[in-house]
Tab-separated table of C-alpha atoms and ligand atoms in Angstrom:
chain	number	residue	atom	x	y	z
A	400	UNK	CA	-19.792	-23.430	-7.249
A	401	UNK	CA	-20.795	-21.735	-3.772
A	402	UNK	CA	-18.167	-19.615	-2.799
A	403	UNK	CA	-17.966	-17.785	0.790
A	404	UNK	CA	-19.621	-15.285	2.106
A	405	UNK	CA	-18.663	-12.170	0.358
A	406	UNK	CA	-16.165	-13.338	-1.597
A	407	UNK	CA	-16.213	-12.748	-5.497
A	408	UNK	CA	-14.245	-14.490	-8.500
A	409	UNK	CA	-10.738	-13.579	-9.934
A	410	UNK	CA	-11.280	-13.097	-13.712
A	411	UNK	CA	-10.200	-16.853	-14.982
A	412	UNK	CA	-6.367	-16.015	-16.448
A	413	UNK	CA	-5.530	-13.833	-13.052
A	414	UNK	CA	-3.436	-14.649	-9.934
A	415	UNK	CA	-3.079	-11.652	-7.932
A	416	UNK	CA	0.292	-11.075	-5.819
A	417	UNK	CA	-0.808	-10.037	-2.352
A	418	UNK	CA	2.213	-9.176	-0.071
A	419	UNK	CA	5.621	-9.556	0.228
A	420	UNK	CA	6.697	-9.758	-3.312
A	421	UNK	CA	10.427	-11.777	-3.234
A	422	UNK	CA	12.239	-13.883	-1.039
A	423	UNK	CA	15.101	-12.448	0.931
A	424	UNK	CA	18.336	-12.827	-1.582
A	425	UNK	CA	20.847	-15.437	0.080
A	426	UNK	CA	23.384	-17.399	-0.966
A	427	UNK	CA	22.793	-20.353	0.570
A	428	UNK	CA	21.038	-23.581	-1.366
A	429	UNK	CA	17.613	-23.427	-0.645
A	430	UNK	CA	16.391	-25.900	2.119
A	431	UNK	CA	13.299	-26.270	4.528
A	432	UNK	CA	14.270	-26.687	8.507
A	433	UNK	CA	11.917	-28.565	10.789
A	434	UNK	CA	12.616	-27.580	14.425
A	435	UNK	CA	10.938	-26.907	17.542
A	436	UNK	CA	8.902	-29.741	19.472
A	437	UNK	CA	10.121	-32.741	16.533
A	438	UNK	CA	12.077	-35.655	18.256
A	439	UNK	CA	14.221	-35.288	15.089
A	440	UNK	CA	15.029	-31.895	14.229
A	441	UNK	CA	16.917	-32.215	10.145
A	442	UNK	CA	16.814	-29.871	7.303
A	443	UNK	CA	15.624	-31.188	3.770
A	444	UNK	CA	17.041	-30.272	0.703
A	445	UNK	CA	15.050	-28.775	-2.232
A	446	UNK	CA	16.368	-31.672	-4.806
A	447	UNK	CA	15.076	-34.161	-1.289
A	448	UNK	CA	11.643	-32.048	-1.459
A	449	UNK	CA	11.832	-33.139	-4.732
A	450	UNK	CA	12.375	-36.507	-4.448
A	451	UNK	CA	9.636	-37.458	-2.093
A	452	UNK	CA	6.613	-38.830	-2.967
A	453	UNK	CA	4.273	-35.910	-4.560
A	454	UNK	CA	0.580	-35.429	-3.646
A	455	UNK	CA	-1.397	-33.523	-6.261
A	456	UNK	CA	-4.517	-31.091	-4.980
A	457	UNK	CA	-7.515	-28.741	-6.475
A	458	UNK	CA	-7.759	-26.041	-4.039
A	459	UNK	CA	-9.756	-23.113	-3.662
A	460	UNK	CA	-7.492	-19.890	-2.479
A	461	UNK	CA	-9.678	-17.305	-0.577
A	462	UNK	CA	-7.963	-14.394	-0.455
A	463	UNK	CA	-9.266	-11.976	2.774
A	464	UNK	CA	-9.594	-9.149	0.203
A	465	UNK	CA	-12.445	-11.309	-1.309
A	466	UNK	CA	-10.990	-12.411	-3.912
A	467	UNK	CA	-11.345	-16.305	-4.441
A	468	UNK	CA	-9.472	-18.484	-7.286
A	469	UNK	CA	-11.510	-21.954	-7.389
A	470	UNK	CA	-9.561	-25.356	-8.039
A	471	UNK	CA	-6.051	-24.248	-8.396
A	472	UNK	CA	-3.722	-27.198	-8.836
A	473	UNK	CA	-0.856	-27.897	-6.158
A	474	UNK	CA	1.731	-30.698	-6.061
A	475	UNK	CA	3.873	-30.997	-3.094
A	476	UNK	CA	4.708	-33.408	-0.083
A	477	UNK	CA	1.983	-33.428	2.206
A	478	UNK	CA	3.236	-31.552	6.108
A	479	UNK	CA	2.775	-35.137	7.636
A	480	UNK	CA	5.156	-36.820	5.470
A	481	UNK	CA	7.675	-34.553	7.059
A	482	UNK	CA	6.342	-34.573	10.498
A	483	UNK	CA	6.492	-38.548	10.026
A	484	UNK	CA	10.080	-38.258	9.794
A	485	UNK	CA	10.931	-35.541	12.521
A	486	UNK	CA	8.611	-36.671	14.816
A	487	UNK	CA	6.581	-33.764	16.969
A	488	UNK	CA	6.857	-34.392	20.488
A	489	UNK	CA	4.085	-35.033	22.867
A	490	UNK	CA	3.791	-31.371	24.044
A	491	UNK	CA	4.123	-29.599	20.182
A	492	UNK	CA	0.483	-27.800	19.694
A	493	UNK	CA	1.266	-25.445	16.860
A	494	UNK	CA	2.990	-25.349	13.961
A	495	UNK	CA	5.170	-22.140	12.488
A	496	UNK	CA	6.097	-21.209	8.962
A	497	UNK	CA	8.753	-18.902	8.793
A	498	UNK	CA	9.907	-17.391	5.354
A	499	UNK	CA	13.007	-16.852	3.905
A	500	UNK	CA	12.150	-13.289	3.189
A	501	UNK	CA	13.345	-9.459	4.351
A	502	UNK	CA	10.737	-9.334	7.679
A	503	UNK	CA	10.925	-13.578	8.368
A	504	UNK	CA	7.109	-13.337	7.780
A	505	UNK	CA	5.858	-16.454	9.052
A	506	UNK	CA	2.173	-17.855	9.589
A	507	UNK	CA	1.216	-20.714	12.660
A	508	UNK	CA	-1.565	-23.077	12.667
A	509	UNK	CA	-2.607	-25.509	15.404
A	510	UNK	CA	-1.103	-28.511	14.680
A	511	UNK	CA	-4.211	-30.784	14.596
A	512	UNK	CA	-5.786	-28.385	12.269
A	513	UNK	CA	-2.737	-28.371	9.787
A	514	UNK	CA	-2.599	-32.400	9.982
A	515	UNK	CA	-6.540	-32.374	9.454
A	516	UNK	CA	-6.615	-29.858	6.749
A	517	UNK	CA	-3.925	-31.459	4.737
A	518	UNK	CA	-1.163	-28.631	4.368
A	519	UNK	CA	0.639	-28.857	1.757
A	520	UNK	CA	4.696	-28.101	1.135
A	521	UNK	CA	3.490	-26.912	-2.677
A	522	UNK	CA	6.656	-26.761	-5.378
A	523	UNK	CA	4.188	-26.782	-8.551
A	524	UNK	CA	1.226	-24.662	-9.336
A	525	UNK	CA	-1.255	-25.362	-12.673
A	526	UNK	CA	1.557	-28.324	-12.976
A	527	UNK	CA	4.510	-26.343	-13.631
A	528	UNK	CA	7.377	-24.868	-10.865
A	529	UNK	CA	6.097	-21.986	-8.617
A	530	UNK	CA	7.392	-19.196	-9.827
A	531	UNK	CA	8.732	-16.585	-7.512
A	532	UNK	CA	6.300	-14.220	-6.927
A	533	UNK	CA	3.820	-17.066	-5.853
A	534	UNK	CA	6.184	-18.301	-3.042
A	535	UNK	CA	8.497	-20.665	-5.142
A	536	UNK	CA	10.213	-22.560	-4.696
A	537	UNK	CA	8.076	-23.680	-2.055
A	538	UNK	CA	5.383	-22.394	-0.330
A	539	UNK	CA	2.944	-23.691	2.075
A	540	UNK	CA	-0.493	-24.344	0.592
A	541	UNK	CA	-3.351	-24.247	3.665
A	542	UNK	CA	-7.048	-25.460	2.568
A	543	UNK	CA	-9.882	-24.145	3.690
A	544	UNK	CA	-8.463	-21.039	5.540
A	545	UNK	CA	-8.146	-17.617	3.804
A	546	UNK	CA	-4.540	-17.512	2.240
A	547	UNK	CA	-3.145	-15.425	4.429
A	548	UNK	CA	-2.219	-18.889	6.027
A	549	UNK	CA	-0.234	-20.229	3.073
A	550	UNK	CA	3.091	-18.917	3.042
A	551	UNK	CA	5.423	-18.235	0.616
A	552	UNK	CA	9.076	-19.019	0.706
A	553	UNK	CA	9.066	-21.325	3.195
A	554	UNK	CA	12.431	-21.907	5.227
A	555	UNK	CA	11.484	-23.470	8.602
A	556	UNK	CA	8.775	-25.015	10.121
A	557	UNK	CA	8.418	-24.946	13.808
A	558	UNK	CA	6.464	-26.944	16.298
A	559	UNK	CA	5.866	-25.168	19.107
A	560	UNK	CA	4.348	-25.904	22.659
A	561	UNK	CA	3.066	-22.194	22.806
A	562	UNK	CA	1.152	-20.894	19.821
A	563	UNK	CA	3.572	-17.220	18.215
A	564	UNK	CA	1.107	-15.337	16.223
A	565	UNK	CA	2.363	-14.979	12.459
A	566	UNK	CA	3.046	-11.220	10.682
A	567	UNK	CA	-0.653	-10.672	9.431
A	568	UNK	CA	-2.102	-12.024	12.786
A	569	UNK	CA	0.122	-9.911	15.206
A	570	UNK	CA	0.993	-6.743	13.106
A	571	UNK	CA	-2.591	-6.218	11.489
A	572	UNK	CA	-5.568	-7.778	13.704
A	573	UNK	CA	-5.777	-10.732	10.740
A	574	UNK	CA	-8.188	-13.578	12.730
A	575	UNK	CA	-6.027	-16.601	13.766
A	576	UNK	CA	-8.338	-19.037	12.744
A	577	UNK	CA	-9.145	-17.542	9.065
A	578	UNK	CA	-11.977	-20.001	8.207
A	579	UNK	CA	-13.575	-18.501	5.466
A	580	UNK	CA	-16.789	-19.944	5.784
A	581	UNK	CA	-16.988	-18.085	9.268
A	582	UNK	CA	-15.794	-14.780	7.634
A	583	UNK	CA	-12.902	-14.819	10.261
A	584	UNK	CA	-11.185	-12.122	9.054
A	585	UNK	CA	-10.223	-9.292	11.341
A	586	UNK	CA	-10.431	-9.191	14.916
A	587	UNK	CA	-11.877	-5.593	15.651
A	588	UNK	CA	-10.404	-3.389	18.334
A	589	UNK	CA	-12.745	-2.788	20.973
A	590	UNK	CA	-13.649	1.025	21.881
A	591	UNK	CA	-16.350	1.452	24.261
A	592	UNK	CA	-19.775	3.013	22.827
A	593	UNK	CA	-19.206	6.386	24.548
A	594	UNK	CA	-15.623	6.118	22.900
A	595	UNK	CA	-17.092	5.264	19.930
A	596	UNK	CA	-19.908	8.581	19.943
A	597	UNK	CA	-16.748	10.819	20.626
A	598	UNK	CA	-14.904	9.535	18.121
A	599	UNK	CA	-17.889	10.002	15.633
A	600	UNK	CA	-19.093	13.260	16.940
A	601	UNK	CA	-14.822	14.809	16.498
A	602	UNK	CA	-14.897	13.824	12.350
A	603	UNK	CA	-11.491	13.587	12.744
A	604	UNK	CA	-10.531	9.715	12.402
A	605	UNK	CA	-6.504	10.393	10.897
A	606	UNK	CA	-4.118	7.478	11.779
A	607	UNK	CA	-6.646	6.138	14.210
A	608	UNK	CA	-7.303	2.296	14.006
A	609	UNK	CA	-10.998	2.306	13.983
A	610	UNK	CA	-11.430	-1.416	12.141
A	611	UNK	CA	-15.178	-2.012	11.484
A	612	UNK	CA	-16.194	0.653	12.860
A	613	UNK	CA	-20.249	0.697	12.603
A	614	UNK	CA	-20.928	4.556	11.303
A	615	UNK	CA	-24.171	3.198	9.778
A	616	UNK	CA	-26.123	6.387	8.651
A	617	UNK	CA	-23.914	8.999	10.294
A	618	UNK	CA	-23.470	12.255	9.135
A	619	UNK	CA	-19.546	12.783	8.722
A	620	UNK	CA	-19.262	15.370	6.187
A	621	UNK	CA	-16.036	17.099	6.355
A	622	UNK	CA	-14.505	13.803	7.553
A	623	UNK	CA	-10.468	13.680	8.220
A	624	UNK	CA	-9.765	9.997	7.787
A	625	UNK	CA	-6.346	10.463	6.590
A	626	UNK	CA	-4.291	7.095	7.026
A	627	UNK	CA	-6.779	5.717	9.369
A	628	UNK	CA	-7.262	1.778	9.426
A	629	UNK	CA	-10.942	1.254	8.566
A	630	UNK	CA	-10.940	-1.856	7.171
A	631	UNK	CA	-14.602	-3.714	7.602
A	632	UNK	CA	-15.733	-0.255	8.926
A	633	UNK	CA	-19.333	0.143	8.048
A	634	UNK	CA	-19.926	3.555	6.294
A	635	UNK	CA	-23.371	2.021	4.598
A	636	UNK	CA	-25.616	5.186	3.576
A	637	UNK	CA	-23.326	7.800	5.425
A	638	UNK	CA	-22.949	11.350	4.141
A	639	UNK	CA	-19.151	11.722	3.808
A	640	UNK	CA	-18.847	14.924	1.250
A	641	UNK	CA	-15.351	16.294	0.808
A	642	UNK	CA	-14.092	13.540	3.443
A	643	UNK	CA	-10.222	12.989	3.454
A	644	UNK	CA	-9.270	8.811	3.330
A	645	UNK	CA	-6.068	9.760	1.446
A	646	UNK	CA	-3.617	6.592	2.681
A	647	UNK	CA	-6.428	5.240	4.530
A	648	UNK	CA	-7.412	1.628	4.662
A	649	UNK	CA	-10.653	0.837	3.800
A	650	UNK	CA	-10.437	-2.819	2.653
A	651	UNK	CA	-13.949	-4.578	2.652
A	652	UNK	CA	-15.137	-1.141	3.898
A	653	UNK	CA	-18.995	-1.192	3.176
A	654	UNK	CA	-19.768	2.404	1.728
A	655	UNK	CA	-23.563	1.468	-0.435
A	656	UNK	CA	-25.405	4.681	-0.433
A	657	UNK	CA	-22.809	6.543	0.874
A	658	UNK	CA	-22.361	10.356	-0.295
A	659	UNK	CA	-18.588	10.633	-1.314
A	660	UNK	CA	-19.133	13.805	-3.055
A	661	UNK	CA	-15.641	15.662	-3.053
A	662	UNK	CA	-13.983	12.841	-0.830
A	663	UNK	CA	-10.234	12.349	-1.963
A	664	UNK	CA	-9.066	8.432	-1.633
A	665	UNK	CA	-5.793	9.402	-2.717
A	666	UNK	CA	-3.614	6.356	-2.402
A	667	UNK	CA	-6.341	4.375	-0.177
A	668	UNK	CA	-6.171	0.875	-0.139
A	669	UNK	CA	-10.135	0.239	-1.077
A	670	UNK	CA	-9.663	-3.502	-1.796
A	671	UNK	CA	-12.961	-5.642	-1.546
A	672	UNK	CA	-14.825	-2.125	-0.548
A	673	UNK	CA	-18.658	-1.794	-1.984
A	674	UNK	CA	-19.443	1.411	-3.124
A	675	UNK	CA	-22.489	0.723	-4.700
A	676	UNK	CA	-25.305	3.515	-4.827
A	677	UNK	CA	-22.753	5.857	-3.367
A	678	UNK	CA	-22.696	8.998	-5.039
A	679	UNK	CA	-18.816	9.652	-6.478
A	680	UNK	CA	-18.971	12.733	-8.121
A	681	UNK	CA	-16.105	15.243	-7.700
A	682	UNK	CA	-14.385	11.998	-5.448
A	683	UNK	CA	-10.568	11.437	-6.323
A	684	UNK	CA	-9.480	7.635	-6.319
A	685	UNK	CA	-5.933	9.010	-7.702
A	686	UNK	CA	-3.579	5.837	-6.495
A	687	UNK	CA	-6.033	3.895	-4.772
A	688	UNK	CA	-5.705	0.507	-4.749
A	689	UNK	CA	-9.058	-1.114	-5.955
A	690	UNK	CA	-8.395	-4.806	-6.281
A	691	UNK	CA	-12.218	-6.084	-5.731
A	692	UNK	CA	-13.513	-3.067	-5.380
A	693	UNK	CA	-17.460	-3.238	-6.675
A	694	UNK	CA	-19.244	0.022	-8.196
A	695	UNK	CA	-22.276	-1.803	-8.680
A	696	UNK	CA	-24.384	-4.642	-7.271
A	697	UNK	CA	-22.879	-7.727	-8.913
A	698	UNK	CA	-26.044	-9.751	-9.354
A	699	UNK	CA	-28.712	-7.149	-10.167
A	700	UNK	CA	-32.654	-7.484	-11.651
A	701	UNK	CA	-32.451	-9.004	-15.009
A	702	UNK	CA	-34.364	-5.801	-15.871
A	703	UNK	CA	-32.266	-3.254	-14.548
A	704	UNK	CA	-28.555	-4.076	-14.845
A	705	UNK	CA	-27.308	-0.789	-13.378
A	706	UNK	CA	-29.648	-1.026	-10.026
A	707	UNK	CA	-27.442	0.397	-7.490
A	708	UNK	CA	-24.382	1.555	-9.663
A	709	UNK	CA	-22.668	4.292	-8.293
A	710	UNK	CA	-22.889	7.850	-9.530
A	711	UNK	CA	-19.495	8.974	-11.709
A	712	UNK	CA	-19.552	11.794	-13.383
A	713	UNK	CA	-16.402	13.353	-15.183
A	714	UNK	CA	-15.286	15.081	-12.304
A	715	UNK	CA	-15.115	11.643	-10.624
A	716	UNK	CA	-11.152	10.723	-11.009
A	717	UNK	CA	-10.425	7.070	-11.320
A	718	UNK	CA	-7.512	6.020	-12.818
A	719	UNK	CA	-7.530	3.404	-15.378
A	720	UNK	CA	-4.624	1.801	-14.298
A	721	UNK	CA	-6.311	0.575	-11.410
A	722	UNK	CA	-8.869	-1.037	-13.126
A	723	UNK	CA	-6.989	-4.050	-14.462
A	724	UNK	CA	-8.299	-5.614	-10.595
A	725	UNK	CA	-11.207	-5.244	-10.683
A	726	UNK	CA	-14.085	-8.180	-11.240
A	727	UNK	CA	-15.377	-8.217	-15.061
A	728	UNK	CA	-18.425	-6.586	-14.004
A	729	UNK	CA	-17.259	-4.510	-12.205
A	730	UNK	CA	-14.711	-3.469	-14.862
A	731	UNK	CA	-17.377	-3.278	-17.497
A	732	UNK	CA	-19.361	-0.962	-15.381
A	733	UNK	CA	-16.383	1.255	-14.897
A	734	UNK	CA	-15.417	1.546	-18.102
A	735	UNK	CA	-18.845	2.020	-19.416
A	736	UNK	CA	-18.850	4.989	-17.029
A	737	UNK	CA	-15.076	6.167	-17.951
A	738	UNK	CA	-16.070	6.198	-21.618
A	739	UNK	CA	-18.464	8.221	-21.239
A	740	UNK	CA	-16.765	10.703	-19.473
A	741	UNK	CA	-14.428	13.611	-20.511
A	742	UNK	CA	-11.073	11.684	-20.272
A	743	UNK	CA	-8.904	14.662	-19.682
A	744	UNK	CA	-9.027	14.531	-16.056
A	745	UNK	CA	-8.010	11.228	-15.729
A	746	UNK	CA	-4.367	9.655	-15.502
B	891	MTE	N1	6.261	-14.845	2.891
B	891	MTE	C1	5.021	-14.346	2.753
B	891	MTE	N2	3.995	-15.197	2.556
B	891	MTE	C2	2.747	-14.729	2.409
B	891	MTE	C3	2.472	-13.333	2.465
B	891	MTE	C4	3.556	-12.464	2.658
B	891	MTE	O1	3.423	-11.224	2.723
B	891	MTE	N3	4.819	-12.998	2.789
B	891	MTE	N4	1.179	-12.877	2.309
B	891	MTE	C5	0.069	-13.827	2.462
B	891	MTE	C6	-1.157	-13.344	1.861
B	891	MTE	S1	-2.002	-12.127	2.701
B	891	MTE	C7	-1.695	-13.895	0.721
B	891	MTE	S2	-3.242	-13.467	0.149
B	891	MTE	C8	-0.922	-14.888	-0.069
B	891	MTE	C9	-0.754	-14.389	-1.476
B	891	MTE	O2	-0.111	-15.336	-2.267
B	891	MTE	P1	0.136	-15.013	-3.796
B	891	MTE	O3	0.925	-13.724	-3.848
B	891	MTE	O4	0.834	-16.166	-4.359
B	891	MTE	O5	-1.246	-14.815	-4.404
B	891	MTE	O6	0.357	-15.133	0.481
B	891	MTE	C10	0.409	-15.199	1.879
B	891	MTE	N5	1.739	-15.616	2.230
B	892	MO	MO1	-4.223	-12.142	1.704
């Protein structure tokens, strides 16, 4: 199956949790609101959830930290059989999901999108109840956008004249429109190019929000990049030896060919980053999180399986309790590598 761009397969038997991880504890019997723009605002009942007619679906969840899970199986009541009873009003344009969780995370599509792409109010998963930690017992399930737009827990759907920006979308630049297909993933800040050369020319990137950043072939040796947001920033064949990411974000970074000699990741988020060809040795990836992370090129030469694997040597410290999310391959690889390696300097 064609996946999109730059996304890569969970291992078959895997369902990553990405964000919040449990519902806000409350009392109260669970129960999806519809309010807003509906000419008849009610509240429906789990056990009336339930009861309604159920609508089974394969669907492909595209995660925006590149992981994708082909075919997954929802039931649920289709959004419209709802918004057939409650009735949006002439002037409701967008719809908001609001959780029943801690931060009231919530997620908004344009209506006409939502009805088009067949949202789904999912209570099963692979035919039995969603659990918890997937958003039971009912989550939204939105096709064809990444899953960002598929929230968990739902409590109350809004129609709204006015479109409100969900958590991901306002608090961390996540796109609004999230096709996949388009790669509409972040929205990048905009600096000005003689921001930018500053910026490059000071090495010293901590806490600043420098998303996909284009450092293509720079020399930033030295760097401090401590807690900076660089996710999508493009590293690609920069020299970055004894550079400081520790609680940076470098999600979907691109790093090939980059020289990370000495560079301490300490409790980086790396997801989806490609650090193929860079050169790892002395690097410290001590609490990184590596969910997608590739070593290596996933579809090398049949002759050369290793092309463009990075360089790990056993000064390199990765721990192997990170490696459980990685992509087969890119597991094998790794552990290839670890084996081979004086294991006394790892955790
Ligand atoms: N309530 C709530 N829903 C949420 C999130 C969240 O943090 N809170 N994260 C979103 C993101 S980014 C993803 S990838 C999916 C993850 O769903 P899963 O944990 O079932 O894989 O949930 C989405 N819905
Ligand atoms: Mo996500």
């Amino acid at each position: 199956m064609q996946l999109p761009p730059n996304q890569q397969l969970v291992a078959q038997d895997k369902w990553p949790i990405v964000g919040e991880r449990l519902p806000a504890s409350e009392l109260r019997p669970w129960s999806v609101e519809v309010a807003g723009g509906v000419r008849r605002p009610r509240s429906f009942p789990l056990e009336e959830l339930r009861a309604l007619p159920q609508a089974t679906r394969a669907i492909d969840i595209h995660c925006v930290t590149r992981w994708s899970k082909p075919g997954m199986e929802f039931s649920g009541v289709p959004l419209a059989v709802l918004l057939e009873v409650c009735q949006p009003t002439a002037e409701a344009r967008f719809v908001s999901f609001v959780a029943r969780s801690l931060r009231r995370h919530s997620t908004s599509l344009v209506l006409s999108d939502a009805l088009e792409l067949d949202v789904l109010l999912a209570l099963a998963a692979g035919g039995a109840p969603l659990t918890v930690d997937h958003g039971g017992p009912v989550r939204i399930i939105t096709p064809q956008r990444y899953f960002y737009k598929s929230l968990k827990w739902l409590d109350r759907i809004e129609l709204l004249v006015d479109d409100r920006l969900g958590y991901w979308e306002a608090e961390a630049g996540y796109h609004n429109h999230a096709d996949p297909w388009r790669e509409e993933r972040y929205l990048a800040p905009t600096l000005t190019r003689h921001a930018m050369r500053q910026v490059l020319a000071s090495r010293d990137f901590a806490g600043r929000d420098l998303r996909s950043i284009d450092a293509r072939g720079h020399n930033l040796d030295g760097l401090n990049a401590a807690a900076a947001l660089l996710r999508d920033a493009d590293f690609r064949g920069c020299s970055l030896r004894r550079a400081c990411f520790d609680g940076a974000n470098l999600s979907n970074a691109r790093l090939q060919g980059a020289n990370l000699r000495g560079a301490t990741l300490r409790g980086a988020d790396v997801e989806g980053a490609d650090f193929a060809a860079a050169d790892l040795r002395e690097s410290n990836f001590t609490g990184a999180s590596l969910f997608g992370a590739s070593f290596c090129t996933e579809s090398p030469a049949a002759d050369d399986p290793l092309r463009d694997a990075a360089r790990i040597d056993g000064t390199t410290i990765i721990p192997r309790s990170a490696l459980d999310a990685l992509t087969p391959r890119q597991q094998v690889f790794l552990l290839e590598q670890l084996a081979r390696i004086d294991s006394s300097a790892r955790e």
